[in-house]
Amino acid sequence: MKVVKFGGSSLASGEQVKKVFDIVVSDADRKIVVVSAPGKRFADDRKVTDLLIELGDRQLKGLQTAEILAAVVLRYAQIAEELRLPGEIVSSIKDHLLQLLHKDSSNEARYIDAIKASGEDCNARLIAAYFQSRGVQAAYVDPKAAGLLVEETAGTALVLKEAYTNLRSLSEWPGILIFPGFFGYNEAGEVVTFSRSGSDITGSILANGTGAALYENFTDVDAVYSVNPNTVPNPKEIRELTYREMRELSYAGFSVFHDEALIPAFEAGIPVQIKNTNNPAAPGTRIVNERKNTNGPVIGIASDDDFCSIYVNKYLMNKEIGFGRKLLSILEDFGLTYEHSPSGIDDLSIILRQKQMTPDTEKQIIARIEADLLPDEVKVEHNLSLIMMVGEGMRHNIGTAARASKALADAGVNIEMINQGSSEVSMMFGVKEAQEKRAVQALYEEFFARVLA
Amino acid sequence: MKVVKFGGSSLASGEQVKKVFDIVVSDADRKIVVVSAPGKRFADDRKVTDLLIELGDRQLKGLQTAEILAAVVLRYAQIAEELRLPGEIVSSIKDHLLQLLHKDSSNEARYIDAIKASGEDCNARLIAAYFQSRGVQAAYVDPKAAGLLVEETAGTALVLKEAYTNLRSLSEWPGILIFPGFFGYNEAGEVVTFSRSGSDITGSILANGTGAALYENFTDVDAVYSVNPNTVPNPKEIRELTYREMRELSYAGFSVFHDEALIPAFEAGIPVQIKNTNNPAAPGTRIVNERKNTNGPVIGIASDDDFCSIYVNKYLMNKEIGFGRKLLSILEDFGLTYEHSPSGIDDLSIILRQKQMTPDTEKQIIARIEADLLPDEVKVEHNLSLIMMVGEGMRHNIGTAARASKALADAGVNIEMINQGSSEVSMMFGVKEAQEKRAVQALYEEFFARVLA
């Protein structure tokens, strides 16, 4: 049995929904289908979820909502028309939205969550109706009835253990089950949404709960690429990668999906297959627990910008017990997380995402460091990029660092920082943002293009 | 005016003292001469300071002291005889030692310090007498009379600010001044010794206090070498290096002298010239504030062994505010200092000198980490070496990391860790101890041997 998830772009129009139908019915194991809200049909299009957020916001602010409500309903109407579904479907969606809109809004978070989640919920109802219209046994599943219990933690839903037990019986329900992604219900029976990409999380939870053999995640790319196609045209596709590799790649800007969405599937040892709704024949990318290393040391290269470094220098720092700990405590007092901390004998740098600091907090932090640690020098360097080279077994491949740093040197890229030695599956280089693209291209050239040639 | 310091091996015999005399009188600027206690004459010889420590210890324990006292006195007697000095010098030294030996020993630290320091003190008296016997105006200077005030901190002497003011007038004293190294006097008038290599510190303090133009430090090597001669035969000599480079090299096992000894000279901007007593014509090595970079990116390569790494892995570690700080707090609770902490997304390693931990404390630390941080994995890897490549401006020399890591790869050395990015004058590689020597040789070959060829 497989859990199959379709993203917003796979469900943006009636034509797309027909593809989804063909994909699902072509494999009898595809039993549980998790759906997103209709996404973008073209670059400037708006996702239904974004329209819904605006709808809820306007209502809370007492602004008129007729236009934005009409825009949402129109999206469903267009899909229903393309799929030749009866008009009642659309009017029931409109009634449902109006009902949500006029509910008690004293708890704003729960109020907005219910409206946001209706994008998935209405779409699941519509798609179940379409499957039925094609003569297939299919049913919409209400997450509340299925027992997808969550609790609200720091603004987003966290699945409860009981949910897995509750969901187990789903595999015994008859026919194809259309399950809305993105949300669950708390003990009070209120909707709580997962973070963005929440449909991926729903699919992962269902795969775990039902003990699926595979979690198929349909999106709009043929595969996970070894590097961002905006940086290197037509990059090599990755056929198989491990959870750890996926996680390290996700960290540095790979956005196929959010790696934390994989945790439930990961914990149950269920492989994840990424496939393309628009080209289901393409083999896609499989994410597994372990893989045979046949591709050389590097499987992917990712990068992310907007980092800065706080450099602290103090003579005889390395004799001062607690220096590093005190520095990290100051960051913690300001609620900052840090990524890396390369160190010399008398100096320590902290690399962090710079959007965490306003110019004002930056000044305060420097002042605290100066007052508490009496350093000889403190300075902040902005606009750094981190480049992550990822691959299982990289650590024990002699010469990977040499090939990478030579490729960067040959491309005229100055390495501001190298961090290698803790993770066994990645090696990180810090460069100035202006050199990021060139650096990634040079590394790709070294580890992928030459292999193909 | 120059302050000139001679180490123990430069003063181990009458023959050596004659060389010292010739060196001092050959340059009229050499006014203040700081002397150590007589050192080793041959590999198995014992330094006078070591004999004196044993002497004091035996007396404190109530053991007989006649033999060890005789051994100390014999050393001075042999030097005096070679230098044809009258026997009264030696008997006054013996009387002085007996007097120290039978002093109140209720404060054991001060008691032992006074006996230890007598090695330098007696030697300074003897050498002043020799200079006088050669018809030169020379005088022994009592550090108490000169005002070398210190306070005892954590078992060693720390110079007080007043000392510099007190010492200023020394440059106006007539003739050549022979000043014993290694100790000063606290406010109570008691001897307190500096850490080992304390004569270097005395010379550095005198250079600062008297505003010397140069601090010459005579030892038994022609120069600071670019790499340990035990690892690479006949390595290139370093003509000029900066304080920062010296410090980074000292850290990783370069033992020409302890870098902290340089602080007083460093603070006054006084250059330090390292020269060889046995080959004063050799140009030696000058340590300066700034230098022109004409030698390529690397000036020296040092390495040190006996490090270990504590590896901690926890899924989603980088989202956990305070994780790194908590880990460092645990080390701090055990009184441990750490050297570096390379990090991945879900893992953090702490590199530290392994002699700080017994197998028992290691177990306790692991247990604390497991209990407090709930990691997925903790492990300790032993027997690592750190290799430091040092050179001003290295950071901005594109390709240095590439050359280094390629040289290591070609030599079959697996890089366990790279730490680059905080210090601007060094780059560090972690390797297994068994590969340390090969790694250093490969780096030397890359950055020095090829340049010469």
Coordinates of C-alpha atoms in Angstrom, one line a residue, chain B residues 105-385:
Chain B
S105 CA 59.6 26.7 55.3
S106 CA 56.1 27.2 56.6
N107 CA 55.1 28.7 53.2
E108 CA 56.3 25.8 51.0
A109 CA 55.7 27.6 47.7
R110 CA 57.7 30.6 48.7
Y111 CA 60.4 28.4 50.2
I112 CA 60.8 26.3 47.0
D113 CA 60.6 29.4 44.8
A114 CA 63.6 31.0 46.7
I115 CA 65.7 27.9 46.2
K116 CA 64.7 27.4 42.6
A117 CA 65.4 31.1 41.8
S118 CA 68.9 30.9 43.3
G119 CA 70.0 29.0 40.2
E120 CA 69.7 32.2 38.1
D121 CA 70.7 34.5 41.0
C122 CA 74.0 32.7 41.8
N123 CA 74.7 32.4 38.1
A124 CA 74.2 36.2 37.6
R125 CA 76.7 36.9 40.5
L126 CA 79.2 34.4 39.0
I127 CA 78.9 35.9 35.5
A128 CA 79.2 39.5 36.8
A129 CA 82.4 38.4 38.6
Y130 CA 83.7 36.9 35.3
F131 CA 83.0 40.0 33.3
Q132 CA 84.8 42.1 35.9
S133 CA 87.7 39.6 35.8
R134 CA 88.0 40.3 32.1
G135 CA 88.4 44.1 32.9
V136 CA 84.9 45.1 31.8
Q137 CA 82.7 47.4 33.9
A138 CA 79.9 45.0 34.9
A139 CA 77.6 44.5 37.9
Y140 CA 75.2 42.0 39.2
V141 CA 71.7 43.5 39.7
D142 CA 69.5 42.4 42.5
P143 CA 65.9 42.2 41.1
K144 CA 64.7 43.4 44.6
A145 CA 66.9 46.5 44.4
A146 CA 65.8 47.1 40.8
G147 CA 62.2 46.9 41.8
L148 CA 61.0 43.9 39.8
L149 CA 57.7 43.7 41.7
V150 CA 55.4 40.8 41.0
E151 CA 52.3 39.2 42.6
E152 CA 51.7 35.6 42.9
T153 CA 48.7 34.4 40.8
A154 CA 47.8 30.8 40.3
G155 CA 51.2 29.6 41.5
T156 CA 53.3 31.9 39.2
A157 CA 54.5 35.4 39.2
L158 CA 52.7 38.2 37.4
V159 CA 54.5 41.4 36.9
L160 CA 53.0 44.5 38.5
K161 CA 52.7 47.9 36.6
E162 CA 55.0 49.6 39.1
A163 CA 57.8 47.3 38.1
Y164 CA 58.1 48.9 34.6
T165 CA 58.4 52.3 36.2
N166 CA 61.0 51.1 38.7
L167 CA 63.1 49.4 36.0
R168 CA 63.2 52.4 33.8
S169 CA 66.3 53.9 35.5
L170 CA 68.4 50.7 34.9
S171 CA 69.5 52.0 31.5
E172 CA 71.2 54.9 33.3
W173 CA 73.2 52.6 35.6
P174 CA 76.9 52.4 34.7
G175 CA 78.4 49.5 32.8
I176 CA 77.0 46.2 31.8
L177 CA 74.2 44.9 34.0
I178 CA 73.9 41.2 34.7
F179 CA 70.3 40.5 35.8
P180 CA 69.1 37.1 37.0
G181 CA 66.1 35.8 35.1
F182 CA 63.1 33.8 36.2
F183 CA 61.9 35.6 39.3
G184 CA 60.8 38.8 41.0
Y185 CA 59.8 39.9 44.5
N186 CA 56.3 40.3 45.9
E187 CA 55.4 43.2 48.2
A188 CA 56.4 41.2 51.2
G189 CA 59.9 40.9 49.8
E190 CA 59.6 37.2 49.0
V191 CA 60.8 35.5 45.8
V192 CA 58.1 34.5 43.3
T193 CA 59.2 32.7 40.1
F194 CA 57.7 33.0 36.7
S195 CA 56.5 29.9 34.8
R196 CA 59.2 27.7 33.2
S197 CA 61.0 29.7 30.5
G198 CA 60.8 32.5 33.1
S199 CA 64.1 34.1 32.0
D200 CA 62.5 34.9 28.7
I201 CA 59.8 36.7 30.6
T202 CA 62.4 38.7 32.6
G203 CA 64.1 39.8 29.5
S204 CA 60.9 40.8 27.9
I205 CA 59.9 42.8 31.0
L206 CA 63.3 44.5 31.1
A207 CA 63.1 45.4 27.4
N208 CA 59.7 47.0 28.0
G209 CA 60.7 48.8 31.2
T210 CA 63.9 50.2 29.9
G211 CA 62.5 51.0 26.5
A212 CA 65.1 48.9 24.7
A213 CA 65.5 49.2 20.9
L214 CA 65.8 45.4 20.6
Y215 CA 65.4 42.3 22.8
E216 CA 67.9 39.7 21.8
N217 CA 67.2 36.2 22.9
F218 CA 70.2 33.9 22.6
T219 CA 69.5 30.2 22.5
D220 CA 71.0 27.1 20.9
V221 CA 69.5 27.2 17.4
D222 CA 70.4 29.3 14.4
A223 CA 66.8 30.4 13.8
V224 CA 63.2 29.5 14.2
Y225 CA 62.6 26.9 11.6
S226 CA 59.7 26.7 9.2
V227 CA 59.0 23.2 10.5
N228 CA 60.3 20.9 13.3
P229 CA 63.7 19.6 12.2
N230 CA 62.9 16.2 13.7
T231 CA 60.1 15.8 11.1
V232 CA 61.8 17.4 8.1
P233 CA 65.7 17.4 8.0
N234 CA 67.3 20.8 7.4
P235 CA 64.2 22.8 7.1
K236 CA 64.1 26.4 5.9
E237 CA 64.9 29.1 8.5
I238 CA 62.5 31.9 9.1
R239 CA 64.2 35.3 8.9
E240 CA 61.3 37.4 10.1
L241 CA 57.9 36.6 11.6
T242 CA 55.2 38.5 13.4
Y243 CA 54.1 38.1 17.0
R244 CA 50.9 36.6 15.8
E245 CA 52.6 34.0 13.6
M246 CA 55.0 33.2 16.5
R247 CA 52.0 32.7 18.8
E248 CA 50.1 30.4 16.5
L249 CA 53.3 28.4 15.9
S250 CA 54.0 28.2 19.6
Y251 CA 50.5 26.9 20.2
A252 CA 51.0 23.8 18.1
G253 CA 54.3 22.5 19.5
F254 CA 56.9 25.0 18.4
S255 CA 59.1 25.3 21.5
V256 CA 61.7 28.0 20.7
F257 CA 60.1 29.8 23.6
H258 CA 56.9 30.3 25.2
D259 CA 54.9 32.9 23.3
E260 CA 53.5 34.5 26.5
A261 CA 57.0 35.5 27.4
L262 CA 56.8 38.0 24.5
I263 CA 53.8 39.9 25.8
P264 CA 55.7 42.7 27.6
A265 CA 58.0 43.3 24.6
F266 CA 55.0 43.0 22.3
E267 CA 53.1 45.6 24.2
A268 CA 56.0 48.1 23.9
G269 CA 56.4 47.3 20.2
I270 CA 60.0 46.1 20.7
P271 CA 61.3 43.5 18.2
V272 CA 62.7 40.3 19.4
Q273 CA 65.8 38.8 17.8
I274 CA 66.4 35.1 18.3
K275 CA 70.1 34.2 17.9
N276 CA 72.5 31.3 18.5
T277 CA 75.1 31.6 21.2
N278 CA 77.1 28.9 19.4
N279 CA 76.9 30.7 16.1
P280 CA 76.4 34.4 16.6
A281 CA 77.2 35.2 13.0
A282 CA 74.0 33.5 11.9
P283 CA 71.3 36.1 11.2
G284 CA 68.7 34.4 13.4
T285 CA 65.0 35.2 13.4
R286 CA 63.4 38.5 14.1
I287 CA 59.9 38.7 15.6
V288 CA 58.2 41.9 14.7
N289 CA 54.8 43.6 14.8
E290 CA 54.4 43.7 11.0
R291 CA 56.3 42.3 8.1
K292 CA 56.3 42.5 4.4
N293 CA 54.9 39.3 3.0
T294 CA 57.5 38.1 0.5
N295 CA 57.6 34.4 1.3
G296 CA 54.4 33.0 -0.1
P297 CA 51.3 32.4 2.1
V298 CA 52.9 30.0 4.7
I299 CA 55.8 30.9 7.0
G300 CA 55.7 27.9 9.3
I301 CA 54.0 24.5 9.9
A302 CA 53.6 23.2 13.4
S303 CA 51.8 20.2 14.8
D304 CA 50.8 18.8 18.2
D305 CA 49.3 15.5 19.2
D306 CA 47.3 14.1 22.0
F307 CA 44.0 15.6 21.1
C308 CA 40.6 13.9 21.2
S309 CA 37.1 14.8 19.9
I310 CA 33.8 14.5 21.6
Y311 CA 31.2 14.0 18.8
V312 CA 27.5 14.7 19.7
N313 CA 24.7 14.0 17.2
K314 CA 21.1 15.0 17.7
Y315 CA 18.4 15.3 15.1
L316 CA 17.2 18.9 14.7
M317 CA 20.1 20.1 17.0
N318 CA 20.4 23.3 15.0
K319 CA 16.9 24.4 16.0
E320 CA 17.6 23.9 19.7
I321 CA 18.5 27.2 21.1
G322 CA 21.3 26.8 23.6
F323 CA 22.5 23.3 22.6
G324 CA 26.1 24.3 22.0
R325 CA 26.2 26.5 25.1
K326 CA 24.9 23.7 27.3
L327 CA 27.5 21.3 25.9
L328 CA 30.3 23.8 26.6
S329 CA 28.9 24.3 30.1
I330 CA 29.3 20.6 30.8
L331 CA 32.9 20.7 29.8
E332 CA 33.4 23.8 32.0
D333 CA 31.9 22.0 35.0
F334 CA 34.7 19.5 34.6
G335 CA 37.3 22.3 34.3
L336 CA 38.1 21.4 30.7
T337 CA 39.2 23.9 28.1
Y338 CA 38.4 23.1 24.5
E339 CA 40.3 24.0 21.3
H340 CA 37.8 23.9 18.5
S341 CA 34.2 23.0 17.8
P342 CA 33.4 22.1 14.2
S343 CA 29.7 21.6 13.6
G344 CA 27.3 20.1 11.2
I345 CA 23.5 20.6 11.1
D346 CA 22.7 17.8 13.5
D347 CA 26.1 17.3 15.1
L348 CA 28.8 19.2 17.0
S349 CA 32.3 18.0 17.8
I350 CA 34.5 19.4 20.6
I351 CA 38.3 19.1 20.1
L352 CA 40.3 19.1 23.3
R353 CA 43.6 18.1 24.7
Q354 CA 42.9 14.5 25.9
K355 CA 45.4 14.6 28.8
Q356 CA 42.7 16.8 30.6
M357 CA 40.5 13.7 30.9
T358 CA 41.1 10.5 32.7
P359 CA 39.1 7.5 31.4
D360 CA 36.9 8.0 34.4
T361 CA 36.1 11.7 33.9
E362 CA 35.5 10.8 30.2
K363 CA 32.8 8.4 31.3
Q364 CA 31.3 10.9 33.6
I365 CA 31.2 13.6 30.9
I366 CA 29.6 11.3 28.4
A367 CA 27.0 10.3 31.0
R368 CA 26.3 14.0 31.7
I369 CA 25.9 14.8 28.0
E370 CA 23.5 11.9 27.6
A371 CA 21.5 12.9 30.6
D372 CA 21.3 16.6 30.0
L373 CA 21.2 16.9 26.2
L374 CA 19.4 13.6 25.2
P375 CA 21.5 13.2 22.1
D376 CA 21.1 10.5 19.5
E377 CA 24.8 9.6 19.8
V378 CA 27.9 10.6 21.7
K379 CA 31.3 9.2 21.0
V380 CA 34.9 10.1 21.8
E381 CA 37.7 9.7 19.2
H382 CA 41.2 9.6 20.6
N383 CA 44.7 10.2 19.3
L384 CA 44.2 13.1 17.0
S385 CA 46.9 15.6 15.9

